[in-house]
Structures are given as structure tokens and as C-alpha cells.
GROMACS .gro file of C-alpha atoms in nm:
model
  487
    1MET     CA    1   2.247   1.414   3.766
    2ALA     CA    2   2.607   1.523   3.796
    3LYS     CA    3   2.770   1.654   3.488
    4ALA     CA    4   2.985   1.397   3.318
    5LYS     CA    5   3.350   1.460   3.319
    6PRO     CA    6   3.521   1.467   2.978
    7ARG     CA    7   3.722   1.166   2.874
    8PRO     CA    8   4.097   1.229   2.862
    9ALA     CA    9   4.119   1.143   2.484
   10ALA     CA   10   3.823   1.369   2.412
   11ALA     CA   11   3.970   1.649   2.616
   12ILE     CA   12   4.296   1.629   2.427
   13LEU     CA   13   4.125   1.631   2.092
   14LEU     CA   14   3.911   1.924   2.194
   15LEU     CA   15   4.229   2.121   2.277
   16LEU     CA   16   4.381   2.026   1.953
   17ILE     CA   17   4.073   2.129   1.756
   18SER     CA   18   4.068   2.465   1.936
   19PHE     CA   19   4.431   2.523   1.865
   20LEU     CA   20   4.400   2.431   1.495
   21ALA     CA   21   4.081   2.636   1.453
   22ALA     CA   22   4.260   2.948   1.599
   23ALA     CA   23   4.568   2.880   1.382
   24ALA     CA   24   4.364   2.823   1.073
   25ALA     CA   25   4.216   3.167   1.110
   26GLY     CA   26   4.558   3.299   1.035
   27GLY     CA   27   4.534   3.599   1.262
   28GLY     CA   28   4.222   3.737   1.087
   29SER     CA   29   3.956   3.946   1.245
   30ASP     CA   30   3.763   3.779   1.528
   31ALA     CA   31   3.392   3.786   1.605
   32GLU     CA   32   3.422   4.129   1.766
   33THR     CA   33   3.514   4.290   1.437
   34THR     CA   34   3.376   4.063   1.163
   35GLY     CA   35   3.035   3.977   1.287
   36GLY     CA   36   2.861   3.646   1.359
   37GLY     CA   37   3.083   3.408   1.183
   38GLY     CA   38   3.350   3.577   0.979
   39GLY     CA   39   3.208   3.869   0.784
   40MET     CA   40   2.906   3.994   0.585
   41VAL     CA   41   2.705   3.702   0.447
   42GLY     CA   42   2.605   3.702   0.080
   43VAL     CA   43   2.458   3.441  -0.156
   44ASP     CA   44   2.619   3.253  -0.440
   45GLY     CA   45   2.355   3.051  -0.621
   46THR     CA   46   2.193   2.818  -0.370
   47ARG     CA   47   2.470   2.881  -0.104
   48PHE     CA   48   2.535   3.133   0.159
   49VAL     CA   49   2.898   3.258   0.150
   50VAL     CA   50   3.096   3.490   0.374
   51ASP     CA   51   3.343   3.758   0.256
   52ASP     CA   52   3.629   3.513   0.182
   53GLY     CA   53   3.401   3.299  -0.039
   54ARG     CA   54   3.373   3.027   0.211
   55PRO     CA   55   3.028   2.861   0.212
   56ILE     CA   56   2.845   2.877   0.545
   57TYR     CA   57   2.562   2.657   0.669
   58PHE     CA   58   2.332   2.763   0.949
   59SER     CA   59   2.241   2.577   1.269
   60GLY     CA   60   2.020   2.808   1.448
   61PHE     CA   61   1.750   2.885   1.700
   62ASN     CA   62   1.461   3.119   1.758
   63ALA     CA   63   1.446   3.345   2.067
   64TYR     CA   64   1.187   3.614   1.991
   65TRP     CA   65   1.220   3.738   2.339
   66LEU     CA   66   1.575   3.860   2.329
   67MET     CA   67   1.513   4.237   2.287
   68LEU     CA   68   1.230   4.233   2.541
   69VAL     CA   69   1.445   4.063   2.817
   70ALA     CA   70   1.752   4.280   2.726
   71SER     CA   71   1.550   4.597   2.769
   72ASP     CA   72   1.575   4.543   3.139
   73PRO     CA   73   1.945   4.566   3.249
   74ALA     CA   74   1.874   4.341   3.540
   75ARG     CA   75   1.766   4.052   3.318
   76ARG     CA   76   2.037   4.073   3.053
   77GLY     CA   77   2.210   3.780   3.205
   78LYS     CA   78   1.954   3.563   3.052
   79VAL     CA   79   2.048   3.690   2.712
   80VAL     CA   80   2.416   3.642   2.777
   81ALA     CA   81   2.341   3.284   2.896
   82ALA     CA   82   2.139   3.201   2.585
   83PHE     CA   83   2.408   3.316   2.343
   84ARG     CA   84   2.678   3.138   2.551
   85GLN     CA   85   2.494   2.809   2.553
   86ALA     CA   86   2.414   2.837   2.184
   87ALA     CA   87   2.779   2.912   2.098
   88ASP     CA   88   2.886   2.621   2.307
   89HIS     CA   89   2.667   2.382   2.100
   90GLY     CA   90   2.800   2.533   1.774
   91LEU     CA   91   2.492   2.732   1.694
   92ASN     CA   92   2.562   3.017   1.464
   93LEU     CA   93   2.219   3.181   1.390
   94ALA     CA   94   1.950   3.345   1.603
   95ARG     CA   95   1.623   3.455   1.468
   96THR     CA   96   1.455   3.722   1.677
   97TRP     CA   97   1.213   4.018   1.673
   98ALA     CA   98   1.325   4.371   1.577
   99PHE     CA   99   0.973   4.499   1.654
  100SER     CA  100   0.728   4.541   1.923
  101ASP     CA  101   0.433   4.753   1.799
  102GLY     CA  102   0.229   4.915   2.066
  103GLY     CA  103   0.108   4.735   2.376
  104ASP     CA  104   0.271   4.740   2.715
  105THR     CA  105   0.630   4.676   2.605
  106PRO     CA  106   0.667   4.864   2.279
  107LEU     CA  107   0.967   4.932   2.072
  108GLN     CA  108   0.738   5.155   1.854
  109ALA     CA  109   0.477   5.304   2.088
  110ALA     CA  110   0.304   5.487   1.798
  111PRO     CA  111   0.401   5.547   1.440
  112GLY     CA  112   0.748   5.691   1.447
  113VAL     CA  113   0.759   5.705   1.829
  114TYR     CA  114   1.024   5.473   1.980
  115ASP     CA  115   1.113   5.364   2.332
  116GLU     CA  116   1.484   5.417   2.382
  117ALA     CA  117   1.522   5.155   2.656
  118MET     CA  118   1.376   4.888   2.428
  119PHE     CA  119   1.603   4.995   2.144
  120GLN     CA  120   1.908   4.974   2.378
  121GLY     CA  121   1.781   4.621   2.449
  122LEU     CA  122   1.815   4.545   2.076
  123ASP     CA  123   2.154   4.715   2.070
  124PHE     CA  124   2.260   4.471   2.354
  125VAL     CA  125   2.127   4.178   2.169
  126VAL     CA  126   2.327   4.266   1.854
  127ALA     CA  127   2.648   4.328   2.052
  128GLU     CA  128   2.615   3.996   2.236
  129ALA     CA  129   2.548   3.806   1.913
  130ARG     CA  130   2.864   3.968   1.768
  131ARG     CA  131   3.061   3.878   2.075
  132HIS     CA  132   2.958   3.508   2.062
  133GLY     CA  133   3.014   3.471   1.690
  134ILE     CA  134   2.638   3.428   1.614
  135TYR     CA  135   2.460   3.575   1.316
  136LEU     CA  136   2.111   3.742   1.358
  137LEU     CA  137   1.807   3.725   1.132
  138LEU     CA  138   1.597   4.015   1.246
  139CYS     CA  139   1.225   4.021   1.172
  140LEU     CA  140   1.058   4.360   1.121
  141THR     CA  141   0.687   4.290   1.210
  142ASN     CA  142   0.427   4.018   1.272
  143ASN     CA  143   0.141   3.888   1.071
  144PHE     CA  144  -0.032   3.805   1.403
  145HIS     CA  145  -0.130   4.032   1.682
  146ASP     CA  146   0.144   3.910   1.921
  147PHE     CA  147   0.365   4.219   1.988
  148GLY     CA  148   0.133   4.433   1.773
  149GLY     CA  149   0.192   4.326   1.423
  150LYS     CA  150  -0.028   4.414   1.121
  151ARG     CA  151  -0.332   4.451   1.350
  152GLN     CA  152  -0.166   4.737   1.541
  153TYR     CA  153  -0.051   4.907   1.222
  154VAL     CA  154  -0.408   4.899   1.091
  155GLN     CA  155  -0.542   5.027   1.423
  156TRP     CA  156  -0.297   5.326   1.412
  157ALA     CA  157  -0.426   5.418   1.074
  158ARG     CA  158  -0.797   5.394   1.200
  159ASP     CA  159  -0.706   5.610   1.505
  160ALA     CA  160  -0.569   5.866   1.249
  161GLY     CA  161  -0.910   5.865   1.073
  162HIS     CA  162  -0.851   5.627   0.792
  163ARG     CA  163  -1.127   5.377   0.713
  164LEU     CA  164  -0.976   5.032   0.681
  165ALA     CA  165  -1.190   4.717   0.678
  166THR     CA  166  -0.976   4.436   0.798
  167ASP     CA  167  -0.628   4.365   0.935
  168ASP     CA  168  -0.526   4.262   0.580
  169ASP     CA  169  -0.543   4.622   0.467
  170PHE     CA  170  -0.193   4.632   0.611
  171PHE     CA  171  -0.080   4.502   0.276
  172ASN     CA  172  -0.247   4.763   0.047
  173SER     CA  173  -0.305   5.080   0.260
  174THR     CA  174  -0.065   5.354   0.153
  175VAL     CA  175  -0.083   5.508   0.501
  176VAL     CA  176   0.003   5.174   0.669
  177LYS     CA  177   0.276   5.100   0.423
  178ASP     CA  178   0.428   5.438   0.499
  179TYR     CA  179   0.417   5.352   0.872
  180TYR     CA  180   0.601   5.029   0.802
  181LYS     CA  181   0.857   5.185   0.572
  182ASN     CA  182   0.932   5.438   0.846
  183HIS     CA  183   0.990   5.148   1.089
  184VAL     CA  184   1.222   4.986   0.848
  185LYS     CA  185   1.430   5.296   0.795
  186THR     CA  186   1.443   5.362   1.172
  187VAL     CA  187   1.572   5.016   1.251
  188LEU     CA  188   1.812   4.988   0.966
  189THR     CA  189   1.972   5.317   1.021
  190ARG     CA  190   1.997   5.281   1.398
  191VAL     CA  191   2.347   5.326   1.538
  192ASN     CA  192   2.418   5.071   1.810
  193THR     CA  193   2.484   5.256   2.144
  194LEU     CA  194   2.732   4.988   2.254
  195THR     CA  195   2.928   4.919   1.936
  196GLY     CA  196   2.888   5.249   1.740
  197VAL     CA  197   2.804   5.060   1.427
  198ALA     CA  198   2.488   5.126   1.237
  199TYR     CA  199   2.264   4.807   1.201
  200LYS     CA  200   2.278   4.842   0.819
  201ASP     CA  201   2.662   4.816   0.842
  202ASP     CA  202   2.687   4.548   1.098
  203PRO     CA  203   2.801   4.205   0.954
  204THR     CA  204   2.656   4.032   1.268
  205ILE     CA  205   2.318   4.062   1.097
  206LEU     CA  206   2.255   3.793   0.843
  207GLY     CA  207   1.952   3.977   0.694
  208TRP     CA  208   1.610   4.118   0.740
  209GLU     CA  209   1.282   3.936   0.735
  210LEU     CA  210   1.003   4.151   0.617
  211MET     CA  211   0.736   3.987   0.827
  212ASN     CA  212   0.693   3.678   1.050
  213GLU     CA  213   0.465   3.438   0.868
  214PRO     CA  214   0.268   3.672   0.627
  215ARG     CA  215  -0.070   3.541   0.547
  216CYS     CA  216  -0.378   3.704   0.381
  217ASP     CA  217  -0.737   3.589   0.411
  218ALA     CA  218  -0.858   3.879   0.196
  219GLU     CA  219  -0.670   3.747  -0.103
  220PRO     CA  220  -0.597   3.380  -0.041
  221THR     CA  221  -0.430   3.310  -0.379
  222GLY     CA  222  -0.138   3.525  -0.287
  223ALA     CA  223  -0.158   3.840  -0.510
  224MET     CA  224  -0.183   4.090  -0.227
  225VAL     CA  225   0.116   3.961  -0.030
  226GLN     CA  226   0.311   3.927  -0.362
  227ALA     CA  227   0.254   4.293  -0.440
  228TRP     CA  228   0.352   4.401  -0.084
  229VAL     CA  229   0.677   4.204  -0.094
  230GLU     CA  230   0.760   4.332  -0.447
  231GLU     CA  231   0.732   4.692  -0.293
  232MET     CA  232   0.898   4.626   0.036
  233ALA     CA  233   1.207   4.415  -0.051
  234PRO     CA  234   1.343   4.674  -0.285
  235TYR     CA  235   1.270   4.946  -0.029
  236VAL     CA  236   1.476   4.763   0.232
  237LYS     CA  237   1.759   4.730  -0.031
  238SER     CA  238   1.738   5.107  -0.108
  239ILE     CA  239   1.847   5.166   0.256
  240ASP     CA  240   2.065   4.868   0.309
  241GLY     CA  241   2.217   4.720   0.005
  242GLU     CA  242   2.465   4.497   0.193
  243HIS     CA  243   2.242   4.264   0.402
  244LEU     CA  244   2.022   3.987   0.275
  245VAL     CA  245   1.641   4.009   0.267
  246THR     CA  246   1.367   3.749   0.288
  247ALA     CA  247   0.987   3.764   0.301
  248GLY     CA  248   0.931   3.546   0.612
  249LEU     CA  249   0.701   3.296   0.443
  250GLU     CA  250   0.609   2.961   0.603
  251GLY     CA  251   0.621   2.790   0.255
  252PHE     CA  252   0.253   2.771   0.171
  253TYR     CA  253   0.185   2.753  -0.200
  254GLY     CA  254  -0.060   2.968  -0.385
  255ALA     CA  255  -0.211   3.015  -0.729
  256GLY     CA  256   0.092   3.132  -0.912
  257ALA     CA  257   0.316   2.953  -1.155
  258HIS     CA  258   0.501   2.643  -1.032
  259GLU     CA  259   0.292   2.644  -0.712
  260SER     CA  260   0.179   2.306  -0.559
  261LYS     CA  261  -0.135   2.384  -0.358
  262ASP     CA  262  -0.207   2.022  -0.302
  263LEU     CA  263   0.105   1.998  -0.069
  264ASN     CA  264  -0.034   2.260   0.165
  265PRO     CA  265  -0.186   2.146   0.492
  266TRP     CA  266  -0.535   2.027   0.401
  267GLY     CA  267  -0.475   2.152   0.052
  268ILE     CA  268  -0.594   2.511   0.118
  269TYR     CA  269  -0.461   2.852   0.033
  270TYR     CA  270  -0.302   3.078   0.301
  271GLY     CA  271  -0.255   3.394   0.094
  272THR     CA  272   0.106   3.340  -0.022
  273ASN     CA  273   0.297   3.200  -0.324
  274PHE     CA  274   0.608   3.018  -0.211
  275VAL     CA  275   0.772   3.025  -0.559
  276GLU     CA  276   0.651   3.351  -0.700
  277THR     CA  277   0.705   3.563  -0.385
  278HIS     CA  278   1.060   3.437  -0.341
  279ARG     CA  279   1.137   3.527  -0.705
  280ALA     CA  280   1.049   3.896  -0.629
  281ARG     CA  281   1.334   4.151  -0.681
  282GLY     CA  282   1.520   4.205  -0.360
  283VAL     CA  283   1.441   3.870  -0.204
  284ASP     CA  284   1.768   3.680  -0.157
  285PHE     CA  285   1.678   3.358   0.000
  286ALA     CA  286   1.373   3.143   0.065
  287THR     CA  287   1.222   3.022   0.397
  288ILE     CA  288   0.987   2.763   0.521
  289HIS     CA  289   0.845   2.668   0.858
  290LEU     CA  290   0.767   2.312   0.972
  291TYR     CA  291   0.495   2.225   1.232
  292PRO     CA  292   0.330   1.904   1.106
  293ASP     CA  293   0.163   1.823   1.434
  294VAL     CA  294  -0.009   2.158   1.443
  295TRP     CA  295  -0.078   2.201   1.075
  296LEU     CA  296  -0.222   1.848   1.046
  297TRP     CA  297  -0.392   1.846   1.378
  298GLY     CA  298  -0.563   1.517   1.456
  299SER     CA  299  -0.391   1.332   1.168
  300ALA     CA  300  -0.199   1.008   1.232
  301ALA     CA  301   0.176   1.004   1.304
  302ASP     CA  302   0.249   0.840   0.969
  303ALA     CA  303   0.062   1.114   0.785
  304GLN     CA  304   0.264   1.384   0.969
  305LEU     CA  305   0.588   1.205   0.891
  306ALA     CA  306   0.498   1.182   0.523
  307PHE     CA  307   0.410   1.551   0.529
  308LEU     CA  308   0.740   1.645   0.688
  309ARG     CA  309   0.938   1.463   0.416
  310ASN     CA  310   0.726   1.592   0.131
  311TRP     CA  311   0.730   1.949   0.260
  312THR     CA  312   1.116   1.966   0.286
  313ARG     CA  313   1.177   1.778  -0.049
  314SER     CA  314   0.928   1.978  -0.249
  315HIS     CA  315   1.056   2.314  -0.127
  316ALA     CA  316   1.428   2.221  -0.177
  317ARG     CA  317   1.336   2.109  -0.528
  318ASP     CA  318   1.152   2.433  -0.608
  319ALA     CA  319   1.435   2.640  -0.457
  320ASP     CA  320   1.675   2.453  -0.680
  321LEU     CA  321   1.464   2.445  -1.004
  322TYR     CA  322   1.280   2.782  -0.997
  323LEU     CA  323   1.456   3.014  -0.750
  324ARG     CA  324   1.831   2.914  -0.755
  325LYS     CA  325   1.849   3.060  -0.403
  326PRO     CA  326   1.933   2.924  -0.064
  327LEU     CA  327   1.657   2.779   0.162
  328LEU     CA  328   1.630   2.792   0.536
  329VAL     CA  329   1.386   2.620   0.769
  330THR     CA  330   1.356   2.925   0.992
  331GLU     CA  331   1.113   2.758   1.234
  332TYR     CA  332   1.061   2.406   1.319
  333GLY     CA  333   0.933   2.238   1.634
  334LYS     CA  334   0.726   1.964   1.794
  335PHE     CA  335   0.491   2.038   2.086
  336LEU     CA  336   0.555   1.868   2.424
  337TRP     CA  337   0.235   1.777   2.600
  338GLU     CA  338   0.219   1.817   2.973
  339GLY     CA  339   0.188   1.489   3.168
  340VAL     CA  340   0.349   1.277   2.899
  341ALA     CA  341   0.690   1.447   2.882
  342GLY     CA  342   0.890   1.119   2.842
  343ALA     CA  343   0.707   0.996   2.536
  344ASN     CA  344   0.676   1.341   2.402
  345ARG     CA  345   1.060   1.408   2.430
  346THR     CA  346   1.128   1.080   2.253
  347GLN     CA  347   0.894   1.176   1.961
  348ARG     CA  348   1.042   1.534   1.965
  349ASP     CA  349   1.397   1.412   1.951
  350TYR     CA  350   1.305   1.184   1.662
  351PHE     CA  351   1.154   1.493   1.489
  352LEU     CA  352   1.470   1.684   1.544
  353ARG     CA  353   1.681   1.418   1.388
  354LEU     CA  354   1.460   1.398   1.082
  355VAL     CA  355   1.464   1.773   1.021
  356LEU     CA  356   1.840   1.807   1.081
  357ASP     CA  357   1.922   1.507   0.869
  358SER     CA  358   1.725   1.649   0.578
  359ILE     CA  359   1.914   1.982   0.612
  360TYR     CA  360   2.252   1.808   0.633
  361ASP     CA  361   2.180   1.569   0.345
  362SER     CA  362   2.077   1.865   0.119
  363ALA     CA  363   2.385   2.068   0.211
  364ALA     CA  364   2.625   1.773   0.164
  365ARG     CA  365   2.482   1.718  -0.184
  366GLY     CA  366   2.519   2.081  -0.273
  367GLY     CA  367   2.138   2.137  -0.257
  368PRO     CA  368   1.955   2.463  -0.145
  369LEU     CA  369   1.840   2.349   0.197
  370VAL     CA  370   2.137   2.473   0.391
  371GLY     CA  371   2.021   2.551   0.747
  372GLY     CA  372   1.745   2.595   0.998
  373ALA     CA  373   1.646   2.737   1.334
  374PHE     CA  374   1.449   2.541   1.597
  375TRP     CA  375   1.167   2.707   1.794
  376GLN     CA  376   1.263   2.806   2.061
  377LEU     CA  377   1.567   2.838   2.291
  378LEU     CA  378   1.507   2.931   2.654
  379ASP     CA  379   1.740   2.950   2.949
  380GLY     CA  380   1.649   2.790   3.278
  381GLY     CA  381   1.407   2.974   3.506
  382MET     CA  382   1.219   3.143   3.219
  383ASP     CA  383   0.898   2.949   3.292
  384THR     CA  384   0.667   3.238   3.188
  385LEU     CA  385   0.803   3.209   2.832
  386ARG     CA  386   0.749   2.839   2.798
  387ASP     CA  387   0.515   2.749   2.514
  388GLY     CA  388   0.556   2.371   2.487
  389TYR     CA  389   0.818   2.398   2.213
  390GLU     CA  390   1.105   2.523   2.433
  391ILE     CA  391   1.457   2.356   2.445
  392ILE     CA  392   1.665   2.443   2.744
  393LEU     CA  393   2.012   2.309   2.640
  394PRO     CA  394   2.162   2.248   2.982
  395GLU     CA  395   1.845   2.060   3.093
  396ASP     CA  396   1.758   1.873   2.772
  397ARG     CA  397   2.074   1.673   2.719
  398LEU     CA  398   1.969   1.442   2.436
  399ALA     CA  399   1.820   1.730   2.232
  400ALA     CA  400   2.133   1.934   2.313
  401THR     CA  401   2.354   1.656   2.184
  402ILE     CA  402   2.150   1.613   1.856
  403ILE     CA  403   2.167   1.982   1.791
  404GLY     CA  404   2.534   2.009   1.880
  405ASN     CA  405   2.636   1.716   1.668
  406HIS     CA  406   2.445   1.867   1.381
  407SER     CA  407   2.625   2.204   1.423
  408ARG     CA  408   2.961   2.042   1.425
  409GLN     CA  409   2.871   1.838   1.112
  410LEU     CA  410   2.773   2.153   0.923
  411ALA     CA  411   3.083   2.339   1.035
  412GLN     CA  412   3.290   2.045   0.915
  413LEU     CA  413   3.113   2.048   0.589
  414SER     CA  414   3.191   2.416   0.538
  415LEU     CA  415   3.563   2.348   0.576
  416VAL     CA  416   3.548   2.047   0.348
  417THR     CA  417   3.359   2.237   0.078
  418PHE     CA  418   3.599   2.532   0.092
  419THR     CA  419   3.923   2.328   0.079
  420GLY     CA  420   3.782   2.101  -0.192
  421GLU     CA  421   3.953   1.797  -0.028
  422ASP     CA  422   3.828   1.433  -0.024
  423VAL     CA  423   3.720   1.373   0.329
  424ASP     CA  424   3.539   1.079   0.488
  425ILE     CA  425   3.239   1.257   0.668
  426GLU     CA  426   3.129   0.989   0.915
  427ALA     CA  427   2.768   1.102   0.946
  428ALA     CA  428   2.674   0.769   1.107
  429ALA     CA  429   2.919   0.834   1.393
  430LEU     CA  430   2.728   1.156   1.465
  431ARG     CA  431   2.370   1.047   1.410
  432ARG     CA  432   2.225   0.705   1.346
  433ARG     CA  433   2.041   0.761   1.020
  434SER     CA  434   1.733   0.563   0.940
  435ARG     CA  435   1.790   0.292   0.678
  436ARG     CA  436   2.161   0.311   0.723
  437SER     CA  437   2.400   0.083   0.909
  438PRO     CA  438   2.542   0.251   1.213
  439HIS     CA  439   2.886   0.107   1.124
  440SER     CA  440   2.887   0.228   0.759
  441ASN     CA  441   3.081   0.529   0.647
  442ARG     CA  442   2.972   0.743   0.353
  443LYS     CA  443   3.244   0.898   0.141
  444ILE     CA  444   3.148   1.231   0.002
  445ARG     CA  445   3.323   1.415  -0.267
  446VAL     CA  446   3.241   1.786  -0.232
  447ARG     CA  447   3.333   2.008  -0.518
  448SER     CA  448   3.506   2.330  -0.437
  449VAL     CA  449   3.288   2.618  -0.562
  450GLY     CA  450   3.455   2.958  -0.532
  451GLY     CA  451   3.741   2.797  -0.323
  452PRO     CA  452   4.089   2.941  -0.327
  453SER     CA  453   4.330   2.886  -0.602
  454ASP     CA  454   4.711   2.872  -0.582
  455SER     CA  455   4.729   3.244  -0.619
  456ASP     CA  456   4.448   3.319  -0.382
  457SER     CA  457   4.530   3.574  -0.120
  458TYR     CA  458   4.266   3.441   0.125
  459TYR     CA  459   4.461   3.143   0.249
  460THR     CA  460   4.824   3.064   0.259
  461GLN     CA  461   4.941   2.698   0.196
  462THR     CA  462   5.009   2.672   0.577
  463GLN     CA  463   4.654   2.779   0.652
  464ARG     CA  464   4.504   2.537   0.396
  465LEU     CA  465   4.704   2.255   0.553
  466LEU     CA  466   4.577   2.352   0.896
  467HIS     CA  467   4.224   2.350   0.760
  468ILE     CA  468   4.272   1.999   0.635
  469LEU     CA  469   4.425   1.886   0.958
  470LEU     CA  470   4.137   2.035   1.151
  471VAL     CA  471   3.886   1.840   0.941
  472ARG     CA  472   4.083   1.523   0.994
  473PHE     CA  473   4.085   1.578   1.379
  474MET     CA  474   3.714   1.651   1.374
  475SER     CA  475   3.651   1.324   1.199
  476LEU     CA  476   3.871   1.135   1.440
  477PHE     CA  477   3.708   1.307   1.735
  478THR     CA  478   3.365   1.213   1.604
  479SER     CA  479   3.461   0.848   1.578
  480ILE     CA  480   3.617   0.837   1.934
  481SER     CA  481   3.312   1.019   2.081
  482SER     CA  482   3.076   0.769   1.910
  483LEU     CA  483   3.294   0.475   2.054
  484PHE     CA  484   3.269   0.617   2.406
  485SER     CA  485   2.897   0.694   2.379
  486SER     CA  486   2.830   0.330   2.284
  487VAL     CA  487   3.013   0.189   2.595
   0.00000   0.00000   0.00000
């Protein structure tokens, strides 16, 4: 199908929005110098904020493969294309691996032994993310054996003569923990060969994830992972006190205080405590993952839908009541079965809308659920990396539209929250929400938290006016786009 040409009115508005966005920046630093979206990200209660105090919400994607592909200079075009397509759809966060332990394509071939070509691939990823205005959440190892993970760390210790019983000894072996700490230090203090900036000083990086999806069969109620996080999060902070840290949890509840085990898939333990672990010193924000069709395999669609809603609501509630920290859905996805792609895509797109609506609704209310990252983004022609969850934005037009609209909506919300103005946010014009008339508008009063005062040096009165005009134009553009799309 030929690419649709932009409507004249829409094209004009896009030019106006681009001009106003540039003017509103007031000549400040661009992505090349300030990182993913305007500076180092911090937390203020249940919000993420950038250096100027502006709240930031994350519309993101997973692409674990970025370093691997970028390690081959001949394939770096795929990395550039992925970041360009993501930026074109307003995405501002990428979650990816900063590890590859042993195996055929190692970053760390043996404890403390690193492959420079692979590291330069990661350098390229950080530099490209910076160039495209996208923050990075970098994960430091894996619970599973893909790309090495805790199994490889334990095997290295065994090869050195240490008697370890299971892969879960990763969490309590002094030798293994020293291996891991060395990796943390090596990555965090790495000086990028392309930018000359140490990773620990680069505002492109949102933060560090200690492990992808930690689980522990050896101690299913969560005590072993809890102790490990309580040791490792402060260790990361001792090297890098600027960036944020999170544990990498999927959200499974354990046996600690304020835990809700009955909400877990099938009501069983997975070796983590959502609340207690995220309360550990050095952990700055909470994470959950969301795969109802996998976690509730064989259950009815209604049961999976109920799980999705309960999972997001319960964790947002707990992040607000017990953590007072931001919450991200750092992985969510729905599997596309071969042979039934049409029906699957319809269900997948419905799933996307539900997840993104829950994020936006929380963020608009001032709640802690303030962003997410779908699994996974690929570029065309990367068939060997397809896993049934992939979204290729140029090829999957409806999913791309849903994601792009959500990104623009969160960006608009950030401006509205910062300026403290009353603005009609016409969510219905962006996404038809369930149980809401497609013609109704919802007026939202967003309180300014940490916004600029009259004496603030961050924004001049002219810049504030431009911000407000930008928001007005975005609302008008949304309404006109919705009108044309319904014709």
C-alpha cells in the first residue's frame, strides 16, 4: 500500500508544532548535549523529573539486540533505523541489554575479560540514543540463560573450583557476587569511545536495572533476592550516584509485608517481593511486566483481561501507598500466532490500547504508573530476531498509530503539568476509550508540582507562553487528525 500523503492542514500544524517546540526550548541544550530528553532524570515522589523540574512520562520499547547488532559496523544501520523510527513515533525510552555473558557473542567472555568490539557496539547504542533524544534503561544481567545470565556466572565459579549447587547460588555466593560487582563497575565507568563521556556521567541513560526478571526457586518467598538487591543497589550507587536504579522485577508478590500473593499468576511464589524489594535502599523506582496470555496459559480471554486490569491497578496502588516511587511497565506484549495473524493483530492492538490507557489514566491523575515499554521493536528484514511479539513500526500501521498517539499524549501531559495551565486534553480524539463516548471531551485540571514560579530562572514569560501555545496547537491538531481519520 502506498504511503498516505499528509493532509495540507495537518502538514501546516506539524510545521507550527515543530517551530513552537524549538522556540519553547529557548535555545537550551539539544539532545546531543543533554541526553535522551533534556537532562539527567531524577525522581520526585511518584514522578520522574528532568533537571529543570519538568515531569517526564515514558513511552518506550524493548530492543535487547541493540548492542549485539551494533557490534558489527556493517549492521549498525539497523540500530540507526530503529532509533529513527522510535523517535518519529514519539518514543523516548529504550530498554536494552548491557550484558552478554560468555557464549558465542560475549561482552564479558570470562570474569573481568571483555570484548572491545562488543563494548564499542554498546558505545554506538548510547551515542545513537543520545542523538535521537531517547533515554536508555540498561540491564546488567539476566535471570535466565539467554546471553549467559546467572547460569553463566555460577558456571564460571564452578570452573574456578567453587562448589555451587544451583543457578540460584548466584544470589548468595560471595565469589559470584564479586564477579557481578566487577561487571557493574566495568560498565558504569566505561568511557564511550564515540562521545568521550563515561556511562556514569551520561544523561542519556535513565538508569540501571540490576537484573532482567530475577526469580529464585531456591527461596520462593523472596528473602534471597531481597538480600541480593539490598547489597547490589547501594553498590551501584557507590559508583554512580547520579543515575536511577531499579531491581528489574516482573511484579510478583512474595511473603513480605503488604504483599498480595493471591494476585500472582496461579497464586504461586516466584521468589520475589514486589513491595519489600522496591523499598530497598538504593532502589529508585518500581517495575512490572505484563504477559497475561503467557502467565495464564490456557485461561479464557475474560480471565486474562481481568488479570491485566487487576495487575496494573494493584501495583499502582502499592507503589502509591507503600513505595511513593514511580512505576514503569518495562515489558508488555501479546503473542502473535502464525496462521491467524489478522485476528491476532486485532487482539494485540486491543491489548496495546488497554495497557497504554492504564498508563495514561494513571499519569493524568498524578498516579505512580507513568510509563511503559513494549516488547519488542524490530526493523524490517530482521526475521531471525522475530519472537512473535515484535512490532515493526513501518509495517504495522495500526499498532504504530496507537503507540504514536500515546507518545504524543504523554508529551502533551508533561507540558500541561509543568505549566500548570487548565487544558482540555481530548483523549477521546486520540484513542476511543472503552465506556466513553467518542465525542466526549474530558477536562483535566493538572496541578503544577515543582513548576516554575514568577522568579524562576528556568523559563521566561515568553517561553511559558510558547509552551501554552504549543499545547493548544497539539490539542487542535489532535481534533483535526481525528476528524480526517473518521472520513
